[in-house]
PDB file of C-alpha atoms in Angstrom:
ATOM      1  CA  MET K   1     -74.358 -10.650 -35.455  1.00 43.00           C
ATOM      2  CA  PRO K   2     -75.627  -7.677 -33.456  1.00 46.00           C
ATOM      3  CA  VAL K   3     -79.241  -6.725 -34.188  1.00 49.00           C
ATOM      4  CA  ARG K   4     -80.443  -3.166 -33.808  1.00 48.00           C
ATOM      5  CA  SER K   5     -83.584  -1.271 -34.752  1.00 47.00           C
ATOM      6  CA  LEU K   6     -83.946   2.512 -34.530  1.00 47.00           C
ATOM      7  CA  GLN K   7     -87.312   3.962 -35.449  1.00 48.00           C
ATOM      8  CA  ARG K   8     -89.338   7.100 -34.983  1.00 47.00           C
ATOM      9  CA  SER K   9     -92.231   5.791 -32.976  1.00 50.00           C
ATOM     10  CA  SER K  10     -94.248   6.591 -29.903  1.00 50.00           C
ATOM     11  CA  ARG K  11     -94.563   2.917 -28.977  1.00 54.00           C
ATOM     12  CA  ARG K  12     -91.787   0.720 -27.636  1.00 55.00           C
ATOM     13  CA  THR K  13     -92.943  -2.369 -29.530  1.00 58.00           C
ATOM     14  CA  SER K  14     -92.690  -0.709 -32.942  1.00 60.00           C
ATOM     15  CA  PRO K  15     -88.966  -1.355 -33.531  1.00 56.00           C
ATOM     16  CA  GLN K  16     -89.436  -5.094 -33.016  1.00 57.00           C
ATOM     17  CA  ASN K  17     -92.508  -5.048 -35.251  1.00 63.00           C
ATOM     18  CA  ARG K  18     -90.560  -3.140 -37.881  1.00 60.00           C
ATOM     19  CA  LEU K  19     -87.774  -5.716 -37.820  1.00 55.00           C
ATOM     20  CA  ALA K  20     -90.237  -8.575 -38.226  1.00 56.00           C
ATOM     21  CA  ASN K  21     -92.172  -6.866 -41.039  1.00 62.00           C
ATOM     22  CA  GLU K  22     -89.553  -4.771 -42.835  1.00 59.00           C
ATOM     23  CA  ARG K  23     -90.304  -6.555 -46.113  1.00 57.00           C
ATOM     24  CA  PHE K  24     -93.667  -4.749 -46.208  1.00 61.00           C
ATOM     25  CA  PHE K  25     -94.174  -1.122 -47.229  1.00 63.00           C
ATOM     26  CA  TYR K  26     -96.403   1.156 -45.166  1.00 62.00           C
ATOM     27  CA  PRO K  27     -97.286   4.615 -46.577  1.00 67.00           C
ATOM     28  CA  ASN K  28     -98.422   6.034 -43.211  1.00 66.00           C
ATOM     29  CA  ALA K  29     -96.455   8.922 -41.729  1.00 63.00           C
ATOM     30  CA  ALA K  30     -94.188   7.922 -38.849  1.00 59.00           C
ATOM     31  CA  SER K  31     -94.218   9.451 -35.395  1.00 58.00           C
ATOM     32  CA  THR K  32     -91.590  12.088 -34.670  1.00 56.00           C
ATOM     33  CA  ALA K  33     -90.831  10.465 -31.322  1.00 56.00           C
ATOM     34  CA  TRP K  34     -88.321   7.660 -31.334  1.00 57.00           C
ATOM     35  CA  TRP K  35     -87.548   4.462 -29.555  1.00 57.00           C
ATOM     36  CA  TRP K  36     -84.869   1.868 -30.116  1.00 57.00           C
ATOM     37  CA  TRP K  37     -84.464  -1.815 -29.363  1.00 55.00           C
ATOM     38  CA  TRP K  38     -81.305  -3.819 -29.798  1.00 55.00           C
ATOM     39  CA  SER K  39     -79.319  -6.871 -28.848  1.00 54.00           C
ATOM     40  CA  SER K  40     -76.015  -5.356 -29.852  1.00 53.00           C
ATOM     41  CA  TYR K  41     -73.220  -6.833 -27.798  1.00 56.00           C
ATOM     42  CA  ASN K  42     -69.541  -6.970 -27.103  1.00 60.00           C
ATOM     43  CA  THR K  43     -68.468 -10.240 -28.703  1.00 61.00           C
ATOM     44  CA  ALA K  44     -65.750 -10.968 -26.164  1.00 62.00           C
ATOM     45  CA  LEU K  45     -67.813 -10.091 -23.073  1.00 63.00           C
ATOM     46  CA  SER K  46     -70.901 -12.025 -24.178  1.00 71.00           C
ATOM     47  CA  ALA K  47     -68.983 -15.176 -25.087  1.00 72.00           C
ATOM     48  CA  VAL K  48     -69.169 -18.214 -22.841  1.00 78.00           C
ATOM     49  CA  ARG K  49     -67.623 -20.754 -25.194  1.00 81.00           C
ATOM     50  CA  GLN K  50     -63.869 -20.673 -25.737  1.00 80.00           C
ATOM     51  CA  PRO K  51     -62.835 -21.041 -29.402  1.00 83.00           C
ATOM     52  CA  LEU K  52     -61.392 -24.427 -30.336  1.00 81.00           C
ATOM     53  CA  LEU K  53     -57.770 -23.988 -31.388  1.00 82.00           C
ATOM     54  CA  SER K  54     -56.594 -27.561 -32.005  1.00 83.00           C
ATOM     55  CA  VAL K  55     -57.438 -30.115 -34.673  1.00 81.00           C
ATOM     56  CA  ALA K  56     -59.607 -33.125 -33.867  1.00 74.00           C
ATOM     57  CA  ARG K  57     -57.797 -36.461 -33.651  1.00 77.00           C
ATOM     58  CA  ASP K  58     -60.701 -38.324 -35.209  1.00 85.00           C
ATOM     59  CA  PRO K  59     -62.039 -36.054 -37.987  1.00 90.00           C
ATOM     60  CA  ARG K  60     -65.276 -36.774 -39.795  1.00 93.00           C
ATOM     61  CA  LEU K  61     -67.203 -35.425 -42.756  1.00 95.00           C
ATOM     62  CA  ALA K  62     -70.848 -34.925 -41.747  1.00 96.00           C
ATOM     63  CA  LEU K  63     -73.691 -35.665 -44.144  1.00 96.00           C
ATOM     64  CA  LEU K  64     -76.768 -33.634 -43.210  1.00 96.00           C
ATOM     65  CA  ALA K  65     -80.503 -34.012 -43.622  1.00 94.00           C
ATOM     66  CA  PRO K  66     -82.040 -31.823 -46.361  1.00 91.00           C
ATOM     67  CA  PRO K  67     -82.869 -28.272 -45.152  1.00 84.00           C
ATOM     68  CA  GLY K  68     -86.608 -28.718 -45.677  1.00 79.00           C
ATOM     69  CA  SER K  69     -86.895 -32.095 -43.958  1.00 86.00           C
ATOM     70  CA  ARG K  70     -88.068 -30.706 -40.615  1.00 87.00           C
ATOM     71  CA  SER K  71     -91.562 -31.991 -39.843  1.00 89.00           C
ATOM     72  CA  VAL K  72     -94.188 -29.260 -39.496  1.00 91.00           C
ATOM     73  CA  ARG K  73     -96.301 -31.615 -37.380  1.00 92.00           C
ATOM     74  CA  THR K  74     -93.428 -32.205 -34.951  1.00 93.00           C
ATOM     75  CA  VAL K  75     -92.800 -28.469 -34.653  1.00 93.00           C
ATOM     76  CA  ALA K  76     -96.500 -27.819 -34.020  1.00 93.00           C
ATOM     77  CA  GLU K  77     -96.621 -30.461 -31.281  1.00 93.00           C
ATOM     78  CA  ARG K  78     -93.486 -29.160 -29.599  1.00 94.00           C
ATOM     79  CA  PHE K  79     -94.599 -25.548 -29.402  1.00 94.00           C
ATOM     80  CA  GLY K  80     -98.325 -26.082 -28.874  1.00 91.00           C
ATOM     81  CA  ALA K  81     -99.336 -24.708 -32.268  1.00 90.00           C
ATOM     82  CA  ASP K  82    -102.339 -25.788 -34.319  1.00 87.00           C
ATOM     83  CA  GLU K  83    -101.206 -27.691 -37.409  1.00 85.00           C
ATOM     84  CA  SER K  84    -104.716 -27.511 -38.900  1.00 82.00           C
ATOM     85  CA  GLU K  85    -104.324 -23.735 -39.183  1.00 80.00           C
ATOM     86  CA  ALA K  86    -101.006 -23.953 -41.024  1.00 84.00           C
ATOM     87  CA  GLN K  87    -100.669 -21.435 -43.847  1.00 86.00           C
ATOM     88  CA  GLN K  88     -98.137 -21.828 -46.631  1.00 88.00           C
ATOM     89  CA  ARG K  89     -96.503 -18.513 -47.410  1.00 87.00           C
ATOM     90  CA  ARG K  90     -93.613 -17.515 -49.590  1.00 87.00           C
ATOM     91  CA  GLY K  91     -90.584 -19.177 -48.040  1.00 88.00           C
ATOM     92  CA  PHE K  92     -92.176 -20.491 -44.837  1.00 90.00           C
ATOM     93  CA  VAL K  93     -95.140 -22.180 -43.165  1.00 92.00           C
ATOM     94  CA  SER K  94     -96.993 -20.203 -40.497  1.00 91.00           C
ATOM     95  CA  LEU K  95     -98.650 -21.885 -37.504  1.00 91.00           C
ATOM     96  CA  GLY K  96    -100.951 -20.269 -34.961  1.00 81.00           C
ATOM     97  CA  GLY K  97    -101.728 -21.133 -31.382  1.00 74.00           C
ATOM     98  CA  GLU K  98    -102.767 -19.793 -27.988  1.00 77.00           C
ATOM     99  CA  GLY K  99    -100.969 -16.450 -27.887  1.00 80.00           C
ATOM    100  CA  ARG K 100     -98.075 -17.723 -29.967  1.00 87.00           C
ATOM    101  CA  GLN K 101     -96.839 -17.648 -33.529  1.00 92.00           C
ATOM    102  CA  VAL K 102     -94.582 -20.316 -35.028  1.00 94.00           C
ATOM    103  CA  THR K 103     -92.965 -20.348 -38.467  1.00 94.00           C
ATOM    104  CA  VAL K 104     -91.006 -23.072 -40.238  1.00 94.00           C
ATOM    105  CA  GLY K 105     -88.843 -21.788 -43.089  1.00 93.00           C
ATOM    106  CA  ASP K 106     -88.089 -23.631 -46.303  1.00 92.00           C
ATOM    107  CA  ASP K 107     -84.518 -23.793 -45.006  1.00 91.00           C
ATOM    108  CA  GLY K 108     -85.741 -25.602 -41.874  1.00 91.00           C
ATOM    109  CA  GLU K 109     -85.324 -22.657 -39.502  1.00 95.00           C
ATOM    110  CA  VAL K 110     -87.942 -22.550 -36.751  1.00 96.00           C
ATOM    111  CA  THR K 111     -88.982 -19.301 -35.092  1.00 96.00           C
ATOM    112  CA  ALA K 112     -91.458 -19.504 -32.221  1.00 96.00           C
ATOM    113  CA  ILE K 113     -92.832 -16.326 -30.624  1.00 95.00           C
ATOM    114  CA  LEU K 114     -94.221 -17.674 -27.371  1.00 95.00           C
ATOM    115  CA  ALA K 115     -95.041 -14.664 -25.186  1.00 95.00           C
ATOM    116  CA  SER K 116     -94.814 -10.890 -24.935  1.00 93.00           C
ATOM    117  CA  PRO K 117     -91.872  -9.733 -22.805  1.00 93.00           C
ATOM    118  CA  ASN K 118     -92.476  -7.788 -19.620  1.00 94.00           C
ATOM    119  CA  THR K 119     -90.407  -4.718 -20.486  1.00 89.00           C
ATOM    120  CA  GLN K 120     -91.451  -2.974 -17.276  1.00 91.00           C
ATOM    121  CA  ASN K 121     -89.171  -5.248 -15.256  1.00 96.00           C
ATOM    122  CA  ARG K 122     -85.805  -3.565 -15.716  1.00 92.00           C
ATOM    123  CA  SER K 123     -83.893  -5.517 -13.080  1.00 95.00           C
ATOM    124  CA  PRO K 124     -81.597  -7.681 -15.230  1.00 95.00           C
ATOM    125  CA  ILE K 125     -81.948 -11.408 -14.768  1.00 97.00           C
ATOM    126  CA  SER K 126     -78.609 -12.969 -13.833  1.00 96.00           C
ATOM    127  CA  ARG K 127     -76.585 -14.822 -16.429  1.00 95.00           C
ATOM    128  CA  ARG K 128     -76.763 -18.038 -14.401  1.00 96.00           C
ATOM    129  CA  ALA K 129     -80.555 -17.837 -14.087  1.00 98.00           C
ATOM    130  CA  ALA K 130     -80.931 -17.059 -17.795  1.00 97.00           C
ATOM    131  CA  ILE K 131     -78.837 -20.093 -18.740  1.00 97.00           C
ATOM    132  CA  SER K 132     -80.897 -22.311 -16.433  1.00 98.00           C
ATOM    133  CA  VAL K 133     -84.152 -21.125 -18.038  1.00 98.00           C
ATOM    134  CA  ALA K 134     -82.724 -21.568 -21.541  1.00 98.00           C
ATOM    135  CA  GLU K 135     -81.559 -25.115 -20.815  1.00 97.00           C
ATOM    136  CA  GLY K 136     -85.043 -25.922 -19.561  1.00 98.00           C
ATOM    137  CA  ALA K 137     -86.478 -24.574 -22.817  1.00 98.00           C
ATOM    138  CA  LEU K 138     -84.206 -26.846 -24.861  1.00 98.00           C
ATOM    139  CA  ARG K 139     -85.647 -29.843 -23.035  1.00 97.00           C
ATOM    140  CA  ARG K 140     -89.246 -28.619 -22.912  1.00 97.00           C
ATOM    141  CA  TYR K 141     -89.449 -28.042 -26.671  1.00 97.00           C
ATOM    142  CA  GLY K 142     -87.506 -31.163 -27.618  1.00 96.00           C
ATOM    143  CA  LEU K 143     -84.609 -29.293 -29.187  1.00 96.00           C
ATOM    144  CA  ASP K 144     -82.083 -31.345 -27.237  1.00 95.00           C
ATOM    145  CA  SER K 145     -83.195 -34.409 -29.233  1.00 94.00           C
ATOM    146  CA  ASP K 146     -82.318 -32.735 -32.546  1.00 93.00           C
ATOM    147  CA  ALA K 147     -78.611 -32.280 -31.844  1.00 94.00           C
ATOM    148  CA  ASP K 148     -75.926 -31.951 -29.188  1.00 96.00           C
ATOM    149  CA  PHE K 149     -75.307 -28.391 -28.052  1.00 96.00           C
ATOM    150  CA  LEU K 150     -72.596 -26.218 -26.584  1.00 95.00           C
ATOM    151  CA  LEU K 151     -73.379 -22.990 -24.728  1.00 96.00           C
ATOM    152  CA  ASP K 152     -72.052 -20.191 -26.931  1.00 94.00           C
ATOM    153  CA  ARG K 153     -72.909 -16.765 -25.495  1.00 94.00           C
ATOM    154  CA  VAL K 154     -75.316 -14.748 -23.343  1.00 94.00           C
ATOM    155  CA  VAL K 155     -76.403 -11.362 -24.704  1.00 92.00           C
ATOM    156  CA  ASP K 156     -78.196  -8.475 -22.990  1.00 92.00           C
ATOM    157  CA  ILE K 157     -81.303  -7.166 -24.771  1.00 90.00           C
ATOM    158  CA  GLN K 158     -81.716  -3.434 -24.270  1.00 87.00           C
ATOM    159  CA  GLU K 159     -84.008  -0.623 -25.279  1.00 82.00           C
ATOM    160  CA  GLY K 160     -84.344   3.114 -24.824  1.00 78.00           C
ATOM    161  CA  GLY K 161     -85.971   6.162 -26.376  1.00 73.00           C
ATOM    162  CA  GLY K 162     -86.823   9.826 -26.262  1.00 68.00           C
ATOM    163  CA  SER K 163     -89.586  12.408 -26.654  1.00 63.00           C
ATOM    164  CA  GLU K 164     -90.439  14.712 -29.541  1.00 62.00           C
ATOM    165  CA  LYS K 165     -90.951  17.919 -27.522  1.00 62.00           C
ATOM    166  CA  GLY K 166     -88.479  20.709 -26.810  1.00 52.00           C
ATOM    167  CA  ASP K 167     -84.887  19.531 -26.626  1.00 60.00           C
ATOM    168  CA  GLY K 168     -86.180  16.026 -26.036  1.00 63.00           C
ATOM    169  CA  SER K 169     -85.567  13.697 -23.135  1.00 68.00           C
ATOM    170  CA  ALA K 170     -83.821  10.357 -23.287  1.00 71.00           C
ATOM    171  CA  GLU K 171     -84.845   7.202 -21.475  1.00 75.00           C
ATOM    172  CA  GLY K 172     -82.545   4.277 -20.931  1.00 72.00           C
ATOM    173  CA  PRO K 173     -80.876   2.234 -22.086  1.00 83.00           C
ATOM    174  CA  PHE K 174     -82.617  -0.454 -20.033  1.00 87.00           C
ATOM    175  CA  THR K 175     -81.815  -4.157 -19.986  1.00 91.00           C
ATOM    176  CA  THR K 176     -85.143  -5.898 -20.588  1.00 92.00           C
ATOM    177  CA  GLY K 177     -83.971  -9.480 -21.005  1.00 95.00           C
ATOM    178  CA  LYS K 178     -81.318 -11.823 -22.309  1.00 95.00           C
ATOM    179  CA  LEU K 179     -80.642 -13.930 -25.370  1.00 95.00           C
ATOM    180  CA  VAL K 180     -78.906 -17.250 -24.720  1.00 96.00           C
ATOM    181  CA  GLN K 181     -77.293 -18.853 -27.758  1.00 96.00           C
ATOM    182  CA  TYR K 182     -76.186 -22.455 -28.166  1.00 97.00           C
ATOM    183  CA  ARG K 183     -74.051 -23.905 -30.955  1.00 97.00           C
ATOM    184  CA  GLN K 184     -74.740 -27.305 -32.479  1.00 98.00           C
ATOM    185  CA  LYS K 185     -71.964 -29.852 -31.976  1.00 96.00           C
ATOM    186  CA  ILE K 186     -70.919 -32.305 -34.669  1.00 96.00           C
ATOM    187  CA  ASN K 187     -68.486 -35.032 -33.665  1.00 94.00           C
ATOM    188  CA  GLY K 188     -67.809 -33.024 -30.512  1.00 92.00           C
ATOM    189  CA  LEU K 189     -66.928 -29.795 -32.366  1.00 94.00           C
ATOM    190  CA  PRO K 190     -69.055 -26.637 -32.775  1.00 96.00           C
ATOM    191  CA  VAL K 191     -70.699 -25.469 -35.978  1.00 97.00           C
ATOM    192  CA  ILE K 192     -69.193 -22.028 -36.644  1.00 96.00           C
ATOM    193  CA  THR K 193     -71.146 -21.084 -39.772  1.00 96.00           C
ATOM    194  CA  PRO K 194     -72.871 -17.700 -39.258  1.00 92.00           C
ATOM    195  CA  GLY K 195     -76.644 -18.087 -39.271  1.00 90.00           C
ATOM    196  CA  SER K 196     -76.570 -21.888 -39.107  1.00 94.00           C
ATOM    197  CA  GLY K 197     -76.252 -24.576 -36.466  1.00 96.00           C
ATOM    198  CA  ALA K 198     -77.535 -22.479 -33.578  1.00 97.00           C
ATOM    199  CA  VAL K 199     -80.422 -22.233 -31.130  1.00 98.00           C
ATOM    200  CA  GLN K 200     -81.332 -18.890 -29.569  1.00 97.00           C
ATOM    201  CA  VAL K 201     -83.578 -18.619 -26.529  1.00 98.00           C
ATOM    202  CA  THR K 202     -84.855 -15.132 -25.665  1.00 97.00           C
ATOM    203  CA  LEU K 203     -86.297 -14.389 -22.225  1.00 98.00           C
ATOM    204  CA  ASP K 204     -87.345 -11.354 -20.232  1.00 97.00           C
ATOM    205  CA  ASN K 205     -86.224 -10.389 -16.742  1.00 98.00           C
ATOM    206  CA  ASP K 206     -89.120 -12.360 -15.228  1.00 98.00           C
ATOM    207  CA  GLY K 207     -87.523 -15.504 -16.648  1.00 98.00           C
ATOM    208  CA  THR K 208     -90.313 -16.008 -19.199  1.00 98.00           C
ATOM    209  CA  VAL K 209     -89.188 -17.516 -22.508  1.00 98.00           C
ATOM    210  CA  THR K 210     -90.536 -15.151 -25.163  1.00 97.00           C
ATOM    211  CA  GLN K 211     -88.938 -16.506 -28.328  1.00 97.00           C
ATOM    212  CA  VAL K 212     -87.021 -19.529 -29.584  1.00 98.00           C
ATOM    213  CA  ARG K 213     -85.153 -19.720 -32.875  1.00 97.00           C
ATOM    214  CA  ALA K 214     -83.477 -22.895 -34.143  1.00 97.00           C
ATOM    215  CA  ASN K 215     -81.578 -23.488 -37.379  1.00 96.00           C
ATOM    216  CA  THR K 216     -79.851 -26.787 -36.665  1.00 96.00           C
ATOM    217  CA  ARG K 217     -79.475 -29.646 -39.137  1.00 94.00           C
ATOM    218  CA  GLU K 218     -79.799 -33.336 -38.353  1.00 94.00           C
ATOM    219  CA  VAL K 219     -76.585 -35.312 -38.902  1.00 96.00           C
ATOM    220  CA  GLN K 220     -77.440 -38.424 -40.913  1.00 95.00           C
ATOM    221  CA  GLU K 221     -73.951 -39.866 -41.255  1.00 95.00           C
ATOM    222  CA  LEU K 222     -70.371 -39.260 -40.169  1.00 94.00           C
ATOM    223  CA  SER K 223     -67.800 -40.392 -42.714  1.00 94.00           C
ATOM    224  CA  ASP K 224     -64.086 -40.932 -42.093  1.00 90.00           C
ATOM    225  CA  GLN K 225     -63.422 -40.556 -45.827  1.00 87.00           C
ATOM    226  CA  PRO K 226     -63.201 -36.988 -47.149  1.00 83.00           C
ATOM    227  CA  ARG K 227     -64.627 -36.366 -50.621  1.00 75.00           C
ATOM    228  CA  ALA K 228     -61.268 -35.205 -51.948  1.00 63.00           C
ATOM    229  CA  PHE K 229     -59.451 -38.252 -50.597  1.00 51.00           C
ATOM    230  CA  THR K 230     -58.142 -40.853 -53.049  1.00 50.00           C
ATOM    231  CA  PRO K 231     -56.820 -43.973 -51.292  1.00 50.00           C
ATOM    232  CA  GLU K 232     -53.286 -44.951 -52.266  1.00 51.00           C
ATOM    233  CA  PRO K 233     -52.221 -48.594 -52.523  1.00 55.00           C
ATOM    234  CA  SER K 234     -50.021 -49.926 -49.741  1.00 53.00           C
ATOM    235  CA  PRO K 235     -46.962 -52.161 -50.392  1.00 57.00           C
ATOM    236  CA  SER K 236     -49.208 -55.198 -49.935  1.00 56.00           C
ATOM    237  CA  GLY K 237     -51.574 -53.925 -52.601  1.00 54.00           C
ATOM    238  CA  ASP K 238     -54.374 -52.950 -50.218  1.00 53.00           C
ATOM    239  CA  LYS K 239     -55.691 -49.408 -50.288  1.00 49.00           C
ATOM    240  CA  SER K 240     -54.580 -47.252 -47.411  1.00 46.00           C
ATOM    241  CA  THR K 241     -57.296 -45.760 -45.215  1.00 49.00           C
ATOM    242  CA  THR K 242     -55.084 -43.200 -43.502  1.00 51.00           C
ATOM    243  CA  ASN K 243     -56.586 -39.729 -43.795  1.00 65.00           C
ATOM    244  CA  GLU K 244     -54.556 -36.823 -42.524  1.00 78.00           C
ATOM    245  CA  VAL K 245     -56.030 -33.486 -41.536  1.00 88.00           C
ATOM    246  CA  ARG K 246     -54.394 -30.488 -43.198  1.00 92.00           C
ATOM    247  CA  ASP K 247     -52.244 -28.258 -41.035  1.00 93.00           C
ATOM    248  CA  PRO K 248     -54.500 -25.292 -40.091  1.00 95.00           C
ATOM    249  CA  ASP K 249     -51.829 -22.599 -40.393  1.00 94.00           C
ATOM    250  CA  SER K 250     -50.657 -23.819 -43.794  1.00 95.00           C
ATOM    251  CA  ALA K 251     -54.227 -24.207 -45.038  1.00 96.00           C
ATOM    252  CA  LEU K 252     -55.188 -20.694 -43.911  1.00 96.00           C
ATOM    253  CA  ALA K 253     -52.045 -19.190 -45.434  1.00 96.00           C
ATOM    254  CA  GLN K 254     -52.836 -20.838 -48.760  1.00 96.00           C
ATOM    255  CA  ALA K 255     -56.482 -19.729 -48.644  1.00 96.00           C
ATOM    256  CA  PHE K 256     -55.498 -16.133 -47.878  1.00 95.00           C
ATOM    257  CA  SER K 257     -52.904 -16.118 -50.673  1.00 95.00           C
ATOM    258  CA  GLU K 258     -55.548 -17.273 -53.146  1.00 94.00           C
ATOM    259  CA  ARG K 259     -57.987 -14.621 -51.963  1.00 91.00           C
ATOM    260  CA  LEU K 260     -55.318 -11.929 -52.164  1.00 90.00           C
ATOM    261  CA  ARG K 261     -54.371 -13.052 -55.665  1.00 91.00           C
ATOM    262  CA  ASN K 262     -57.978 -12.867 -56.822  1.00 88.00           C
ATOM    263  CA  SER K 263     -58.502  -9.420 -55.280  1.00 83.00           C
ATOM    264  CA  LEU K 264     -55.434  -8.079 -57.115  1.00 84.00           C
ATOM    265  CA  LEU K 265     -57.153  -8.926 -60.379  1.00 85.00           C
ATOM    266  CA  ARG K 266     -60.114  -6.716 -59.465  1.00 84.00           C
ATOM    267  CA  GLY K 267     -58.653  -3.788 -57.564  1.00 83.00           C
ATOM    268  CA  PRO K 268     -55.652  -1.985 -56.057  1.00 87.00           C
ATOM    269  CA  ALA K 269     -52.844  -3.787 -54.283  1.00 88.00           C
ATOM    270  CA  PRO K 270     -52.899  -3.663 -50.464  1.00 90.00           C
ATOM    271  CA  ILE K 271     -50.057  -2.064 -48.540  1.00 92.00           C
ATOM    272  CA  GLY K 272     -50.243  -4.498 -45.629  1.00 92.00           C
ATOM    273  CA  PHE K 273     -52.351  -6.909 -43.642  1.00 93.00           C
ATOM    274  CA  THR K 274     -52.692  -8.151 -40.069  1.00 95.00           C
ATOM    275  CA  THR K 275     -54.476 -11.060 -38.425  1.00 95.00           C
ATOM    276  CA  VAL K 276     -57.319  -9.904 -36.159  1.00 94.00           C
ATOM    277  CA  PRO K 277     -56.600 -11.199 -32.627  1.00 93.00           C
ATOM    278  CA  GLY K 278     -59.059 -13.653 -31.115  1.00 90.00           C
ATOM    279  CA  THR K 279     -60.675 -14.697 -34.408  1.00 93.00           C
ATOM    280  CA  TYR K 280     -58.844 -17.982 -35.037  1.00 95.00           C
ATOM    281  CA  GLU K 281     -61.057 -21.020 -34.577  1.00 95.00           C
ATOM    282  CA  ILE K 282     -61.581 -24.599 -35.737  1.00 96.00           C
ATOM    283  CA  GLY K 283     -65.050 -26.061 -36.218  1.00 96.00           C
ATOM    284  CA  TYR K 284     -67.620 -27.278 -38.707  1.00 97.00           C
ATOM    285  CA  ASP K 285     -68.859 -25.210 -41.631  1.00 97.00           C
ATOM    286  CA  ILE K 286     -72.214 -26.121 -43.187  1.00 96.00           C
ATOM    287  CA  ARG K 287     -72.038 -26.201 -46.963  1.00 94.00           C
ATOM    288  CA  GLY K 288     -75.148 -27.505 -48.654  1.00 92.00           C
ATOM    289  CA  SER K 289     -75.792 -31.085 -47.573  1.00 93.00           C
ATOM    290  CA  GLU K 290     -72.468 -31.424 -45.747  1.00 96.00           C
ATOM    291  CA  ALA K 291     -70.632 -30.036 -42.757  1.00 97.00           C
ATOM    292  CA  ILE K 292     -66.867 -29.948 -43.182  1.00 96.00           C
ATOM    293  CA  LEU K 293     -64.068 -29.336 -40.708  1.00 96.00           C
ATOM    294  CA  ILE K 294     -62.449 -25.934 -41.290  1.00 96.00           C
ATOM    295  CA  ALA K 295     -60.104 -23.407 -39.744  1.00 97.00           C
ATOM    296  CA  GLN K 296     -61.000 -19.734 -39.930  1.00 97.00           C
ATOM    297  CA  ARG K 297     -59.694 -16.350 -38.888  1.00 97.00           C
ATOM    298  CA  ALA K 298     -60.256 -12.708 -39.768  1.00 96.00           C
ATOM    299  CA  VAL K 299     -57.592 -10.709 -41.592  1.00 96.00           C
ATOM    300  CA  GLN K 300     -57.531  -6.919 -41.894  1.00 96.00           C
ATOM    301  CA  VAL K 301     -56.128  -5.709 -45.207  1.00 94.00           C
ATOM    302  CA  ASP K 302     -54.886  -2.094 -45.447  1.00 94.00           C
ATOM    303  CA  PHE K 303     -54.912   0.032 -48.606  1.00 92.00           C
ATOM    304  CA  ASP K 304     -53.635   3.448 -49.674  1.00 92.00           C
ATOM    305  CA  GLY K 305     -55.855   6.316 -48.615  1.00 89.00           C
ATOM    306  CA  GLY K 306     -56.238   5.107 -45.048  1.00 90.00           C
ATOM    307  CA  TYR K 307     -58.999   2.573 -45.563  1.00 92.00           C
ATOM    308  CA  SER K 308     -59.061  -1.075 -44.600  1.00 94.00           C
ATOM    309  CA  LYS K 309     -61.138  -4.164 -45.299  1.00 92.00           C
ATOM    310  CA  ARG K 310     -61.698  -7.124 -43.035  1.00 93.00           C
ATOM    311  CA  TYR K 311     -62.017 -10.591 -44.565  1.00 93.00           C
ATOM    312  CA  TRP K 312     -62.945 -13.917 -43.042  1.00 95.00           C
ATOM    313  CA  VAL K 313     -60.550 -16.530 -44.359  1.00 97.00           C
ATOM    314  CA  LYS K 314     -61.784 -20.129 -44.246  1.00 97.00           C
ATOM    315  CA  ALA K 315     -59.771 -23.216 -45.123  1.00 97.00           C
ATOM    316  CA  PRO K 316     -61.073 -26.811 -45.299  1.00 96.00           C
ATOM    317  CA  LEU K 317     -59.067 -29.225 -43.152  1.00 95.00           C
ATOM    318  CA  PHE K 318     -60.946 -32.437 -43.839  1.00 92.00           C
ATOM    319  CA  ALA K 319     -63.307 -32.282 -46.805  1.00 80.00           C
TER     320      ALA K 319
END
């Protein structure tokens, strides 16, 4: 999702600090100047990976390692943090190091702040160079041993601001770096769950990696038997092991019908709906301790009064 911070502040670093510490309350009066920082992006233009539109011939149900099974010691060694200074906080473990801060969440997500970006360099690093640096970071910090990855998108990081005097003067926006995102692959297919199964590498225009965030899950087993599958006896008496994947279009139509039926019980009836172009995709969805093969697409539902709602419809294909 796009991330944006807009804050009245005389310092450029304040929006990032506010994002990282928004759970805290500060009674101090804010500056009347303002500065913004964002990694908002055009989804289509930033995408590198093409959505998968066909069903896998050899589907599998993935059994995943528990969310909290990531070793704090391994994370500390990878990112050069000091495990002896680990502090247990609410929801995460914090590790310090030479000019870096690393956290390991209870959900297994790792966030490593490795350096301060050089925001004075406003000559955008090329996409190719950014990808090369990001791939090097995957290897350097051992993330490539956790899972297989697929390059997903490259996003510009921008900032800008203005003064508090007179009519004000605007600066920017300036491109100060890039965010390179990779998607975890399971059985050759991408994880498409928002906020899961991804690695993000942030770098400035100097090519310095400033932050790494990883929320992948180790695959412990791939099963060719879906949970909902009940083997049927063959003519010889043996149980059949043939597992068919559901047709994506039929599965999505059924899932949308069920969602529409449930919404009618709670609110007004829609006057129409349309499928949002470019949103259809097949991949793995992480649900608890499993990753299941699904099809998904966005549907816009229109109501009286000129308002619309957009829903993501997901349908299991092999679960």
